[in-house]
CSV table of C-alpha atoms in Angstrom, one decimal:
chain,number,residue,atom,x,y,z
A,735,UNK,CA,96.9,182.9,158.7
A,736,UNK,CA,96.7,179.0,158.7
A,737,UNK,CA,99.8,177.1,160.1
A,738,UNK,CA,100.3,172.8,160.9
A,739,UNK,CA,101.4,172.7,164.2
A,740,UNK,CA,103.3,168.9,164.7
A,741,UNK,CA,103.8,168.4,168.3
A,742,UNK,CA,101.6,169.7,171.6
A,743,UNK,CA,103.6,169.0,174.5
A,744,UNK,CA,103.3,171.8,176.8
A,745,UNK,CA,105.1,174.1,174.8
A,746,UNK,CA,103.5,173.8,171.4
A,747,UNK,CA,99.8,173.3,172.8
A,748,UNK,CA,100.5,176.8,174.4
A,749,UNK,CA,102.1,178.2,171.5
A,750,UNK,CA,98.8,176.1,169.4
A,751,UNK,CA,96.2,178.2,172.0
A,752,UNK,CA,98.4,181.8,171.7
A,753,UNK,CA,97.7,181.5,167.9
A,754,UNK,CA,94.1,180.7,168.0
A,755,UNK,CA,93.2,183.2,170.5
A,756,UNK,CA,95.4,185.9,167.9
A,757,UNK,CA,92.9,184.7,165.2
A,758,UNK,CA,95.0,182.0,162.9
A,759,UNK,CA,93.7,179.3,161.9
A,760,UNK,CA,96.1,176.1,163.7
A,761,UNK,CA,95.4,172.4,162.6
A,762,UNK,CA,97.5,169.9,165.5
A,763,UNK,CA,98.6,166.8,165.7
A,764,UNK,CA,100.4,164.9,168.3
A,765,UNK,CA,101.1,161.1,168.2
A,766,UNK,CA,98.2,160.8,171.8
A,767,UNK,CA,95.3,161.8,170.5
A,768,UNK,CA,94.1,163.1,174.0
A,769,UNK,CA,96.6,166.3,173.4
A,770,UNK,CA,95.1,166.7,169.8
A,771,UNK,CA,92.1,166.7,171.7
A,772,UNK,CA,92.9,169.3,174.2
A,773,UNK,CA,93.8,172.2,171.6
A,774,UNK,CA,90.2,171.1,169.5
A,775,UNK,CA,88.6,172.3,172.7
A,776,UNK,CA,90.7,175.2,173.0
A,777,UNK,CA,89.6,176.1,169.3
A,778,UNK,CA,92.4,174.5,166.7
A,779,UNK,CA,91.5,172.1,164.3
A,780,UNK,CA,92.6,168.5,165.1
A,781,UNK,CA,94.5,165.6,162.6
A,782,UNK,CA,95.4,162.3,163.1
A,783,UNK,CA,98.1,162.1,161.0
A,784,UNK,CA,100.8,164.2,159.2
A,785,UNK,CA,98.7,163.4,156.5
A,786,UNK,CA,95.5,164.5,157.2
A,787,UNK,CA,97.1,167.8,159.1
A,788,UNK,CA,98.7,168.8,155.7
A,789,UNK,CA,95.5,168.0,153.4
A,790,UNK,CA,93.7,170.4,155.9
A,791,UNK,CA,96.2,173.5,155.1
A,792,UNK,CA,95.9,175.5,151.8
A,793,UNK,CA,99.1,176.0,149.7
A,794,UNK,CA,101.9,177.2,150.1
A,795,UNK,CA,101.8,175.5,153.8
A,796,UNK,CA,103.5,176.4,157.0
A,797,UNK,CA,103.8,173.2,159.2
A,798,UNK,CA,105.6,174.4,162.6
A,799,UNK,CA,107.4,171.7,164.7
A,800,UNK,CA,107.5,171.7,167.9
A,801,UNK,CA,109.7,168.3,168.9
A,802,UNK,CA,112.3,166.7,170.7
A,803,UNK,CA,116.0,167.6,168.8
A,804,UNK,CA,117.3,164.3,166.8
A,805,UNK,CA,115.9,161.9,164.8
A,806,UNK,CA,112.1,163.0,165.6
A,807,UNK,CA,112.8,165.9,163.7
A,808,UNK,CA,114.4,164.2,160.7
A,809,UNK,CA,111.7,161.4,161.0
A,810,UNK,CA,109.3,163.8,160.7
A,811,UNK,CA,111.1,166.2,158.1
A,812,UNK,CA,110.9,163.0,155.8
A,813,UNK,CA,107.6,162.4,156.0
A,814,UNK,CA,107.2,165.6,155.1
A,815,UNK,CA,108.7,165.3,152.0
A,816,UNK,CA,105.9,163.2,150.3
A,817,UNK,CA,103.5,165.0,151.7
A,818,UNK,CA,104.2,168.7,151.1
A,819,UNK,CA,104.6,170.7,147.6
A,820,UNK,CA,107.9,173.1,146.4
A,821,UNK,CA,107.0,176.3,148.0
A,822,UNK,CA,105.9,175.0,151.4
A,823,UNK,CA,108.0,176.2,154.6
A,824,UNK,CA,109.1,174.2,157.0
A,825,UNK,CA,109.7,175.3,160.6
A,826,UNK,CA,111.2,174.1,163.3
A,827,UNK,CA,110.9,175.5,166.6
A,828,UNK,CA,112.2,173.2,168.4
A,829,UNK,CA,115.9,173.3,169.9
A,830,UNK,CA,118.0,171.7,167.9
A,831,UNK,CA,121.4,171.9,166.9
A,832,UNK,CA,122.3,174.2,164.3
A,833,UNK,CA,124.3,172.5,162.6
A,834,UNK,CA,121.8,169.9,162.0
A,835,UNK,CA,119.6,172.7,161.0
A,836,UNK,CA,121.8,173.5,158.2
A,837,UNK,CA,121.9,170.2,157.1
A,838,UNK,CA,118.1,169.4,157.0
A,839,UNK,CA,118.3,173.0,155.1
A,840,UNK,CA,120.1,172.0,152.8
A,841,UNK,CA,117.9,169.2,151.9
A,842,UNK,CA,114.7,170.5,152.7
A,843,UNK,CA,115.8,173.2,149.6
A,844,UNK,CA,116.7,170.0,147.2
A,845,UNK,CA,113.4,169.6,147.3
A,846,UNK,CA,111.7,172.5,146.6
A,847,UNK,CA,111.2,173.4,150.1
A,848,UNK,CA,111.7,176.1,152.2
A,849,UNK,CA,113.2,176.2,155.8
A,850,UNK,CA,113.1,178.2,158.8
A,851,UNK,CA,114.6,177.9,162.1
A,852,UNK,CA,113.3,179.5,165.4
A,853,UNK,CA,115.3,179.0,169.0
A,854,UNK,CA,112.2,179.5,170.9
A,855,UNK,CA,112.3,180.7,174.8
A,856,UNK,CA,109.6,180.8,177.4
A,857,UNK,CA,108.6,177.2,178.5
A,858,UNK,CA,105.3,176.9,180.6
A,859,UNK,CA,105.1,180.8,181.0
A,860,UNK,CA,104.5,181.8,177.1
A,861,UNK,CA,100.8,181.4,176.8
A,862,UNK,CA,100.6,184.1,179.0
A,863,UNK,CA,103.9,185.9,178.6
A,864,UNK,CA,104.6,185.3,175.4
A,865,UNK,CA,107.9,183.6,173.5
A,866,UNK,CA,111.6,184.9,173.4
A,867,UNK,CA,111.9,183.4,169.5
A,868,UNK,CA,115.0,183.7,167.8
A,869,UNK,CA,114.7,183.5,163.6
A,870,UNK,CA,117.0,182.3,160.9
A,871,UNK,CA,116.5,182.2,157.8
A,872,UNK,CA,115.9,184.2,153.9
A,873,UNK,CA,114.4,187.0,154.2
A,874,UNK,CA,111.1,186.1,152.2
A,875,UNK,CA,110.6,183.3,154.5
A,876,UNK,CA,110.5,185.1,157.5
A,877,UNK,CA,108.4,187.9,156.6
A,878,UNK,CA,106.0,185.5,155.5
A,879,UNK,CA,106.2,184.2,158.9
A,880,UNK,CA,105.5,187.9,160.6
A,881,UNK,CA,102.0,187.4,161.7
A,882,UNK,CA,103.2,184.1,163.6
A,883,UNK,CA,105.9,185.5,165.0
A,884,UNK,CA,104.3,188.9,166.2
A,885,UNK,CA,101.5,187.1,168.1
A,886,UNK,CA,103.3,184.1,169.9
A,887,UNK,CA,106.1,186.9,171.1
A,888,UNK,CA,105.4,189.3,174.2
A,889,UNK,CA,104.4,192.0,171.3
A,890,UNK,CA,104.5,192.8,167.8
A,891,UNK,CA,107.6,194.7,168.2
A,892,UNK,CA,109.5,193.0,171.0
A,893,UNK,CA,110.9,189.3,172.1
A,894,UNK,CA,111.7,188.4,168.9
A,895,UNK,CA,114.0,188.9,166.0
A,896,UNK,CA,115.6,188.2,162.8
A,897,UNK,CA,119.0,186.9,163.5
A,898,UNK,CA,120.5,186.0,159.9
A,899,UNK,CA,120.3,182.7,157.7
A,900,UNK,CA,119.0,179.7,158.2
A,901,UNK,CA,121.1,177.7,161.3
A,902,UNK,CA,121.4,181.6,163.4
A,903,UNK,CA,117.9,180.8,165.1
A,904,UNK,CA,119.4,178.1,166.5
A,905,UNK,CA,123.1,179.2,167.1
A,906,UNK,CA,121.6,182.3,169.0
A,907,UNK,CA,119.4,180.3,171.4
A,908,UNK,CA,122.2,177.6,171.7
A,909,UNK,CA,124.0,180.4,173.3
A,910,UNK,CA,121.3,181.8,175.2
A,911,UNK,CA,121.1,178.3,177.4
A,912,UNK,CA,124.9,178.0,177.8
A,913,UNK,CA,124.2,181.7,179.2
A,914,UNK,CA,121.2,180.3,181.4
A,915,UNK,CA,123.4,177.4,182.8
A,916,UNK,CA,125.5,180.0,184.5
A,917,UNK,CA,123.1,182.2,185.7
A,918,UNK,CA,121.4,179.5,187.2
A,919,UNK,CA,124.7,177.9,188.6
A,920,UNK,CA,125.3,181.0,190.4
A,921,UNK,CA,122.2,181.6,192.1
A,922,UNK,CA,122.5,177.8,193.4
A,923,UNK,CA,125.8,178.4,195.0
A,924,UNK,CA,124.9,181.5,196.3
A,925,UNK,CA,121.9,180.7,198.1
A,926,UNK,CA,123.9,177.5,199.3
A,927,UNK,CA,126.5,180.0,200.8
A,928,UNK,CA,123.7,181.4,202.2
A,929,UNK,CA,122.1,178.4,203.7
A,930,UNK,CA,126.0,177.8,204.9
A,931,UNK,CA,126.0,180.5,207.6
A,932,UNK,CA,123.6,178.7,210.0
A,933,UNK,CA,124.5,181.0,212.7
A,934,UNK,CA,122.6,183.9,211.3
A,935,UNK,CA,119.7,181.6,210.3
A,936,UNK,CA,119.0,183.4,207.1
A,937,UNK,CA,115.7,183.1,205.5
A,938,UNK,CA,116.2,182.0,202.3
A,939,UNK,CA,112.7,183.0,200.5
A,940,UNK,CA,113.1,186.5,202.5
A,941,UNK,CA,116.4,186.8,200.7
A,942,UNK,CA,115.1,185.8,196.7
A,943,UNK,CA,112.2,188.5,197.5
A,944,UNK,CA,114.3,191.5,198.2
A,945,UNK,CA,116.5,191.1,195.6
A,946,UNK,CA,113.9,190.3,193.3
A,947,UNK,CA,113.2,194.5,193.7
A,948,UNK,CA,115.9,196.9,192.7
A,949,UNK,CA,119.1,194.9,192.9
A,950,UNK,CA,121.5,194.4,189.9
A,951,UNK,CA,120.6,190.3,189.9
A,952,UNK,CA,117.2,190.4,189.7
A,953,UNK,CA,115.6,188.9,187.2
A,954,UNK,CA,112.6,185.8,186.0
A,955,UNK,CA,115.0,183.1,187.2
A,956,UNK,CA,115.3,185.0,190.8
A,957,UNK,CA,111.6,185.4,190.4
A,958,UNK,CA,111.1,181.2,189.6
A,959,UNK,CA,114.0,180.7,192.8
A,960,UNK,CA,111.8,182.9,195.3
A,961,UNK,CA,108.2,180.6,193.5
A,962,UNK,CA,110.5,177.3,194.7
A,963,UNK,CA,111.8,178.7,197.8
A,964,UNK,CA,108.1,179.7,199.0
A,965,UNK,CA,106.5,176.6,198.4
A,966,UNK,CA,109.8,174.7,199.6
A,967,UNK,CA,112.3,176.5,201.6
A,968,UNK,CA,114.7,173.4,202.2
A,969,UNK,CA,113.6,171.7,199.3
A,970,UNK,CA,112.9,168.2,201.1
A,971,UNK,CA,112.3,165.4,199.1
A,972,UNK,CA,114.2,167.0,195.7
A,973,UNK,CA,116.7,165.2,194.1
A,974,UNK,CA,120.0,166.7,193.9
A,975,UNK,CA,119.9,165.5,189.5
A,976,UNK,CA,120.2,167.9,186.8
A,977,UNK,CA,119.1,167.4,183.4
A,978,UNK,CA,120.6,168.9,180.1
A,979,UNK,CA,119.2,168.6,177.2
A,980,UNK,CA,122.2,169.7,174.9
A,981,UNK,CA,122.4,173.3,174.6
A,982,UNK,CA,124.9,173.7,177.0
A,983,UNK,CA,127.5,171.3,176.0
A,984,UNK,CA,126.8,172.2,172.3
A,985,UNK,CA,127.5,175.7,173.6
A,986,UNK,CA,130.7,174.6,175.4
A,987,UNK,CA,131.9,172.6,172.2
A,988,UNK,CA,131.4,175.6,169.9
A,989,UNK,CA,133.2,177.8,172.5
A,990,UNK,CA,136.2,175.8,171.9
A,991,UNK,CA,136.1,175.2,168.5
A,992,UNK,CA,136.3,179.1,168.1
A,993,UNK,CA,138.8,179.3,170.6
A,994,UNK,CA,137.0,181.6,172.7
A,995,UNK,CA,137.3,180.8,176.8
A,996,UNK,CA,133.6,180.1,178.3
A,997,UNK,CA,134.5,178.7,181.8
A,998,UNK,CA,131.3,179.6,183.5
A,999,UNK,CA,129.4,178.1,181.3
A,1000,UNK,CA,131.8,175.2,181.3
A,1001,UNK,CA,131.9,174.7,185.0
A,1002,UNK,CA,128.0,174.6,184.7
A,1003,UNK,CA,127.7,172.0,182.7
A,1004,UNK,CA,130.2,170.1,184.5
A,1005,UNK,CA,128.6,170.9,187.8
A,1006,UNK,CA,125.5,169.2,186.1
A,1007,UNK,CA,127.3,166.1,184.9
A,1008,UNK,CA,128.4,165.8,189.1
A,1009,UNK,CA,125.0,166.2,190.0
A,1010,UNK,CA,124.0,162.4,188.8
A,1011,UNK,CA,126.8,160.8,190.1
A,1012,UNK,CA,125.6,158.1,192.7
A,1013,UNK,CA,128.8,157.0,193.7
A,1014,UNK,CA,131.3,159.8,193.5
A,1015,UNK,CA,134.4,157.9,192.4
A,1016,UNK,CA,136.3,160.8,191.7
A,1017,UNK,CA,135.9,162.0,195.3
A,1018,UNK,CA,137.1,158.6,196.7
A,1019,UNK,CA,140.1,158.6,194.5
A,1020,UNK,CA,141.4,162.6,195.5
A,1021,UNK,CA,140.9,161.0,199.5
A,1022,UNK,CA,143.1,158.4,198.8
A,1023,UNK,CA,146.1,160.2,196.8
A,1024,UNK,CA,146.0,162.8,199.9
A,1025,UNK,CA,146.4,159.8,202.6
A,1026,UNK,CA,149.4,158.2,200.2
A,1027,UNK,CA,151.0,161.5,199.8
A,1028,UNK,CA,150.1,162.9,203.5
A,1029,UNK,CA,148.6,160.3,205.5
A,1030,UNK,CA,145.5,162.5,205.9
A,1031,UNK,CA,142.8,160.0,207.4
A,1032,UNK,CA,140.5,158.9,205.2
A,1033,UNK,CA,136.7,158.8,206.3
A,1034,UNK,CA,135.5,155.3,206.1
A,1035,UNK,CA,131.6,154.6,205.1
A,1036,UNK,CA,129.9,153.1,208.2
């Protein structure tokens, strides 16, 4: 099968490699053209532009993006629009919002085009592992899609799946990194309790390995923990800052708009937001009320 694939950061150069090495035919293009360069050598063809990656792909065309969330991918969806015929498919694998998914949809479809959406989990590990993809979307489109799908996931048959219409790919994996925010936000305070009890002087690593066999928490982020706490056991020289890139507080906002309680995955995001506070004025202010309301002593920066 032949497929564009617009974008080859780490993610979509893997994904670009998984496909060739599965026998489809993948054309790239990145805006640097050292990373178009990097998947020619790995056996896709190379463009230089949107328009030269389309020309290259026979009709009806599957162009798969793989870029940031936001106006790269309506930038690039517009493009698009001279560029490719009614009957091409559209795909973006990137994490955006669904509801901006359901509005490109809808005028991807004005056109004559057709859209797909696919929430797409793995990160660095998929080239070898293979993508956690979750699909919206007709039908049609997705079966016509199959062969994509059934290479870049772990197996033909597993770590992927057809969640509904168009915007659901999305949703789903929305969800899936509100889930990951908590998961992650409990081994950190865990492990801190554990680094807590100095009196036992616990070995941290030791810890992530046994549980990583037979206990109920186990799992690939336990496994990434022990990789971090092996090469780093007091994590010197690491930043106490945590990124988001949106799915959690997109998770958060949807929670509440359905009325449905999330407070783990609240507090996670929240426990983020604190993370990149330089100057925690909200800590200075709660030591002031209690000395006006107690006259507890207030610890004075030397």
């Amino acid at each position: 099968m032949e497929i564009g694939m617009v974008g080859l950061g780490k993610m979509g150069g893997n994904m670009t490699v998984r496909l060739v090495r599965g026998g489809h035919t993948v054309v790239g293009f990145a805006r640097k053209k050292e990373v178009v360069d990097a998947v020619v050598r790995q056996g896709a063809k190379g463009a230089d532009s949107l328009a030269n990656l389309v020309a290259q792909l026979k009709p009806p065309r599957v162009v798969w993006l793989m870029i940031p969330s936001g106006d790269p991918v309506d930038q690039t969806i517009t493009q698009l629009h001279a560029l490719l015929a009614p009957g091409d498919l559209i795909v973006d694998g990137g994490n955006s919002y669904y509801r901006d998914t359901l509005r490109r949809s809808t005028l991807v479809t004005s056109w004559g085009l057709r859209y797909v959406d696919v929430g797409t989990s793995g990160g660095i590990w998929g080239l070898t592992e293979g993508y956690s993809m979750m699909v919206g979307g007709a039908d049609a489109d997705v079966e016509r899609i199959r062969p994509v799908l059934e290479t870049l996931a772990p197996g033909p048959q597993r770590g992927w799946g057809h969640m509904g219409p168009v915007g659901s790919g999305h949703f789903v994996k929305m969800v899936h990194n509100g889930i990951e925010y908590g998961m992650m936000q409990a081994y950190a305070e865990g492990f801190a309790v554990l680094q807590g009890k100095t009196e036992f002087a616990l070995d941290l690593h030791l810890i992530s390995e046994v549980w990583r066999y037979g206990s109920v928490i186990r799992s690939w982020l336990l496994e990434l923990t022990e990789e971090a706490l092996a090469e780093n056991p007091t994590l010197k020289g690491i930043e106490p800052w945590v990124a988001d890139s949106g799915e959690g507080r997109w998770t958060v906002v949807e929670a509440l708009d359905l009325n449905i309680p999330a407070p783990v995955i609240t507090l996670a995001l929240q426990q983020r937001l604190r993370s990149r506070e330089g100057d925690p004025f909200s800590e200075r202010l709660l030591a002031m009320m209690r000395n006006k309301f107690g006259g507890h002593e207030v610890k004075r920066e030397t």
